[in-house]
Short mmCIF file of C-alpha atoms in Angstrom, two decimals:
data_model
loop_
_atom_site.label_atom_id
_atom_site.label_comp_id
_atom_site.label_asym_id
_atom_site.label_seq_id
_atom_site.Cartn_x
_atom_site.Cartn_y
_atom_site.Cartn_z
CA UNK A 57 -52.35 -13.74 -13.91
CA UNK A 58 -54.34 -10.99 -15.43
CA UNK A 59 -57.34 -10.32 -17.38
CA UNK A 60 -58.34 -6.95 -19.38
CA UNK A 61 -61.13 -5.97 -21.82
CA UNK A 62 -60.14 -4.25 -24.97
CA UNK A 63 -62.13 -1.58 -26.84
CA UNK A 64 -63.57 -4.12 -29.05
CA UNK A 65 -65.22 -5.75 -26.15
CA UNK A 66 -62.73 -8.90 -26.39
CA UNK A 67 -61.62 -10.28 -22.94
CA UNK A 68 -57.53 -10.86 -22.87
CA UNK A 69 -56.14 -13.24 -20.38
CA UNK A 70 -52.46 -13.47 -19.49
CA UNK A 71 -51.83 -17.09 -18.80
CA UNK A 72 -49.67 -18.23 -16.09
CA UNK A 73 -47.25 -20.64 -18.04
CA UNK A 74 -46.26 -21.30 -21.52
CA UNK A 75 -45.78 -17.83 -22.63
CA UNK A 76 -49.48 -17.43 -23.87
CA UNK A 77 -52.40 -15.04 -23.90
CA UNK A 78 -56.01 -15.97 -24.76
CA UNK A 79 -58.40 -13.79 -26.21
CA UNK A 80 -62.12 -14.40 -25.48
CA UNK A 81 -64.96 -13.42 -27.73
CA UNK A 82 -68.08 -13.12 -25.66
CA UNK A 83 -70.54 -12.44 -28.72
CA UNK A 84 -69.66 -15.67 -30.20
CA UNK A 85 -68.12 -17.57 -27.11
CA UNK A 86 -64.78 -18.34 -29.46
CA UNK A 87 -61.26 -18.23 -27.61
CA UNK A 88 -58.15 -17.56 -29.54
CA UNK A 89 -54.93 -18.81 -28.10
CA UNK A 90 -51.72 -16.57 -28.93
CA UNK A 91 -48.43 -17.73 -28.45
CA UNK A 92 -46.53 -14.74 -27.33
CA UNK A 93 -43.46 -16.45 -26.81
CA UNK A 94 -43.43 -17.38 -30.38
CA UNK A 95 -43.93 -13.86 -31.58
CA UNK A 96 -41.38 -12.19 -29.61
CA UNK A 97 -39.13 -14.98 -28.06
CA UNK A 98 -40.14 -13.71 -24.57
CA UNK A 99 -42.63 -14.45 -21.84
CA UNK A 100 -45.39 -12.16 -21.09
CA UNK A 101 -45.31 -10.65 -17.45
CA UNK A 102 -48.02 -7.88 -17.87
CA UNK A 103 -51.03 -6.93 -20.07
CA UNK A 104 -53.15 -3.67 -20.40
CA UNK A 105 -55.59 -2.60 -22.97
CA UNK A 106 -54.56 0.25 -25.17
CA UNK A 107 -57.47 2.97 -25.05
CA UNK A 108 -57.53 3.18 -29.00
CA UNK A 109 -57.08 -0.56 -30.10
CA UNK A 110 -55.11 -3.64 -29.33
CA UNK A 111 -53.20 -4.52 -26.22
CA UNK A 112 -49.61 -3.73 -24.70
CA UNK A 113 -47.86 -6.76 -23.20
CA UNK A 114 -44.98 -6.08 -20.94
CA UNK A 115 -42.07 -8.71 -20.43
CA UNK A 116 -38.72 -8.74 -18.99
CA UNK A 117 -36.72 -6.10 -20.80
CA UNK A 118 -39.47 -4.48 -23.00
CA UNK A 119 -43.03 -4.29 -24.35
CA UNK A 120 -44.90 -5.55 -27.46
CA UNK A 121 -47.97 -3.79 -28.99
CA UNK A 122 -50.56 -6.29 -30.24
CA UNK A 123 -53.61 -5.64 -32.59
CA UNK A 124 -57.00 -6.58 -31.88
CA UNK A 125 -56.51 -9.95 -33.55
CA UNK A 126 -53.23 -10.71 -31.80
CA UNK A 127 -50.79 -9.81 -34.73
CA UNK A 128 -47.52 -8.35 -33.37
CA UNK A 129 -47.57 -4.34 -34.29
CA UNK A 130 -44.51 -3.27 -32.53
CA UNK A 131 -41.73 -4.33 -30.28
CA UNK A 132 -39.81 -1.97 -27.90
CA UNK A 133 -37.07 -2.85 -25.71
CA UNK A 134 -35.65 -0.63 -22.85
CA UNK A 135 -32.02 -1.18 -24.11
CA UNK A 136 -30.16 -1.37 -20.55
CA UNK A 137 -27.81 -3.39 -19.37
CA UNK A 138 -29.93 -5.19 -16.78
CA UNK A 139 -33.29 -6.59 -18.02
CA UNK A 140 -35.97 -4.41 -16.56
CA UNK A 141 -39.05 -6.18 -14.81
CA UNK A 142 -42.38 -4.39 -15.54
CA UNK A 143 -44.41 -4.29 -12.32
CA UNK A 144 -47.55 -2.24 -13.22
CA UNK A 145 -48.67 0.05 -16.25
CA UNK A 146 -51.26 2.70 -17.00
CA UNK A 147 -52.24 4.90 -19.72
CA UNK A 148 -52.63 8.43 -19.53
CA UNK A 149 -53.90 9.88 -23.02
CA UNK A 150 -50.89 9.19 -25.51
CA UNK A 151 -48.69 7.75 -22.95
CA UNK A 152 -48.01 4.46 -21.29
CA UNK A 153 -46.81 5.10 -17.79
CA UNK A 154 -44.47 1.85 -16.72
CA UNK A 155 -43.65 1.14 -12.86
CA UNK A 156 -40.48 -1.15 -13.12
CA UNK A 157 -37.91 -2.34 -10.78
CA UNK A 158 -35.55 0.29 -12.57
CA UNK A 159 -37.52 3.41 -11.90
CA UNK A 160 -40.55 5.30 -13.74
CA UNK A 161 -40.69 4.86 -17.65
CA UNK A 162 -43.03 6.41 -20.17
CA UNK A 163 -43.84 5.38 -23.54
CA UNK A 164 -45.29 7.51 -26.16
CA UNK A 165 -47.83 5.18 -27.91
CA UNK A 166 -47.73 7.03 -31.17
CA UNK A 167 -43.84 7.56 -31.67
CA UNK A 168 -42.72 4.75 -29.71
CA UNK A 169 -40.46 6.87 -27.49
CA UNK A 170 -39.35 5.12 -24.36
CA UNK A 171 -38.00 7.37 -21.71
CA UNK A 172 -36.86 7.05 -17.85
CA UNK A 173 -38.42 9.56 -16.13
CA UNK A 174 -36.53 11.67 -13.26
CA UNK A 175 -38.16 10.31 -10.28
CA UNK A 176 -36.07 9.66 -6.91
CA UNK A 177 -36.67 6.02 -6.30
CA UNK A 178 -35.07 3.08 -7.91
CA UNK A 179 -38.15 0.98 -7.90
CA UNK A 180 -41.99 1.56 -8.18
CA UNK A 181 -44.33 -1.38 -7.78
CA UNK A 182 -47.78 0.25 -8.50
CA UNK A 183 -49.19 2.80 -10.58
CA UNK A 184 -52.67 4.51 -11.19
CA UNK A 185 -53.92 7.08 -13.45
CA UNK A 186 -56.71 9.18 -11.80
CA UNK A 187 -58.49 10.76 -14.75
CA UNK A 188 -60.78 13.33 -12.77
CA UNK A 189 -57.66 14.96 -11.06
CA UNK A 190 -55.28 14.35 -14.02
CA UNK A 191 -52.66 12.93 -11.57
CA UNK A 192 -50.56 9.83 -12.04
CA UNK A 193 -50.26 8.19 -8.71
CA UNK A 194 -47.09 6.12 -8.34
CA UNK A 195 -46.28 3.69 -5.59
CA UNK A 196 -42.88 2.68 -4.19
CA UNK A 197 -41.08 1.61 -0.97
CA UNK A 198 -42.91 3.82 1.88
CA UNK A 199 -43.71 6.35 -0.45
CA UNK A 200 -46.55 7.50 -2.92
CA UNK A 201 -45.65 10.01 -5.73
CA UNK A 202 -48.20 12.19 -7.55
CA UNK A 203 -47.04 13.26 -11.07
CA UNK A 204 -48.73 15.73 -13.21
CA UNK A 205 -48.76 13.99 -16.89
CA UNK A 206 -48.07 17.25 -18.38
CA UNK A 207 -44.76 17.82 -16.69
CA UNK A 208 -43.14 14.63 -17.70
CA UNK A 209 -39.68 14.55 -20.00
CA UNK A 210 -41.23 14.03 -23.64
CA UNK A 211 -37.76 13.77 -25.64
CA UNK A 212 -34.62 12.46 -24.99
CA UNK A 213 -31.75 14.82 -23.83
CA UNK A 214 -29.37 16.05 -26.71
CA UNK A 215 -26.27 15.71 -24.36
CA UNK A 216 -22.71 15.69 -25.43
CA UNK A 217 -20.45 13.06 -23.77
CA UNK A 218 -17.10 14.67 -22.97
CA UNK A 219 -13.81 13.14 -21.44
CA UNK A 220 -13.28 14.49 -18.08
CA UNK A 221 -10.13 12.54 -17.22
CA UNK A 222 -7.68 10.34 -18.73
CA UNK A 223 -5.09 8.02 -16.88
CA UNK A 224 -1.92 6.74 -18.85
CA UNK A 225 -0.35 3.72 -16.92
CA UNK A 226 -1.73 5.00 -13.80
CA UNK A 227 -0.78 8.52 -14.08
CA UNK A 228 -3.23 11.59 -14.94
CA UNK A 229 -2.77 12.55 -18.48
CA UNK A 230 -2.12 16.63 -19.01
CA UNK A 231 -1.77 18.32 -22.07
CA UNK A 232 -0.42 21.91 -21.56
CA UNK A 233 -2.18 23.58 -24.60
CA UNK A 234 -5.73 22.35 -24.02
CA UNK A 235 -8.21 20.77 -21.63
CA UNK A 236 -8.59 17.12 -21.80
CA UNK A 237 -12.56 18.03 -22.52
CA UNK A 238 -10.95 19.26 -25.89
CA UNK A 239 -8.76 16.40 -27.01
CA UNK A 240 -10.02 14.86 -30.06
CA UNK A 241 -6.94 12.39 -30.35
CA UNK A 242 -4.03 10.82 -28.30
CA UNK A 243 -0.68 9.68 -29.61
CA UNK A 244 1.20 7.41 -26.93
CA UNK A 245 4.28 5.14 -27.01
CA UNK A 246 3.86 1.72 -27.48
CA UNK A 247 4.70 0.94 -23.66
CA UNK A 248 1.64 3.27 -22.56
CA UNK A 249 -0.93 0.55 -23.26
CA UNK A 250 -3.04 0.95 -19.89
CA UNK A 251 -5.36 3.60 -20.41
CA UNK A 252 -8.31 4.87 -18.26
CA UNK A 253 -10.71 7.30 -19.47
CA UNK A 254 -13.50 8.81 -17.43
CA UNK A 255 -16.32 10.72 -19.12
CA UNK A 256 -19.58 12.55 -18.45
CA UNK A 257 -22.96 13.95 -20.12
CA UNK A 258 -22.54 17.22 -17.66
CA UNK A 259 -25.79 16.75 -16.49
CA UNK A 260 -25.53 17.25 -12.48
CA UNK A 261 -29.11 16.73 -11.51
CA UNK A 262 -29.79 14.70 -8.53
CA UNK A 263 -31.47 11.68 -10.15
CA UNK A 264 -29.02 11.56 -13.05
CA UNK A 265 -27.63 8.14 -13.33
CA UNK A 266 -27.09 7.45 -16.79
CA UNK A 267 -26.29 3.90 -18.32
CA UNK A 268 -23.35 3.89 -20.78
CA UNK A 269 -22.05 1.65 -23.29
CA UNK A 270 -18.74 1.62 -25.29
CA UNK A 271 -16.81 0.09 -28.12
CA UNK A 272 -12.99 0.48 -29.03
CA UNK A 273 -13.25 0.37 -32.92
CA UNK A 274 -10.24 -1.58 -34.08
CA UNK A 275 -10.50 -4.20 -31.44
CA UNK A 276 -14.22 -4.61 -30.17
CA UNK A 277 -16.78 -6.04 -32.40
CA UNK A 278 -19.55 -5.65 -29.75
CA UNK A 279 -20.76 -2.93 -27.01
CA UNK A 280 -19.62 -3.27 -23.48
CA UNK A 281 -22.48 -2.17 -21.33
CA UNK A 282 -21.72 -0.19 -17.97
CA UNK A 283 -23.62 -0.45 -14.79
CA UNK A 284 -25.97 2.76 -14.31
CA UNK A 285 -23.92 5.59 -12.94
CA UNK A 286 -20.45 3.96 -13.86
CA UNK A 287 -18.43 6.39 -16.01
CA UNK A 288 -15.15 5.13 -16.59
CA UNK A 289 -13.55 2.73 -19.16
CA UNK A 290 -10.26 0.87 -18.44
CA UNK A 291 -8.36 -0.31 -21.52
CA UNK A 292 -5.36 -2.76 -20.80
CA UNK A 293 -2.77 -4.36 -22.96
CA UNK A 294 -3.50 -2.60 -26.27
CA UNK A 295 -1.41 -3.44 -29.00
CA UNK A 296 0.16 -0.86 -31.12
CA UNK A 297 -2.17 0.73 -33.71
CA UNK A 298 -4.73 3.19 -34.24
CA UNK A 299 -8.35 2.98 -32.16
CA UNK A 300 -11.19 5.02 -31.76
CA UNK A 301 -13.11 4.84 -28.50
CA UNK A 302 -17.02 5.25 -28.81
CA UNK A 303 -19.06 6.00 -25.89
#
């Protein structure tokens, strides 16, 4: 499906089936097969040579860094509810630029910080770094976007999630002494066991569609993932007791 040349002059081949990669050394005409599926439990869908050493391999839901000899160095997951499909990757200095079916992402190849960038389209299908102009060119549906690599978001936002509304048995909850945003706890009767909580990170930028996950400590063992942009949790038929909602 794809052939790239790494900095040590080896040719890397992404094979069509079997979750395999092949590393071909032209100096001694040797070929090494690497079982990517055995390394990561995923099937490779994209490969790009790192400008320093090794290769990056994309798969549904994440990326993996392999050394020059095919050893797994790092595996990075997107960490969202629906598996992300990587459609194209380019590298600009220390960052990989990743076009996906869920927007544009960047990966710092030194710190492994993976961040979604605030661009308007939901899907980008092609990407290219024009080194002479220092521009990343991103292709989407009926659109080409030019991005200056120095203008990207480089760190995760340190935002606090706050409750914006609470409904108990289908009626909005009011506290005469304080806003619902300031509530740290809620004491209810055992019959008030249908609760809806709405929350926000208070980021009102146009492109903000965060993905949340939640867990009700005292009841849930696993996290529940919400679809992007959904900011409401409904809790029904809760038995009497003490619980902590973590979002």
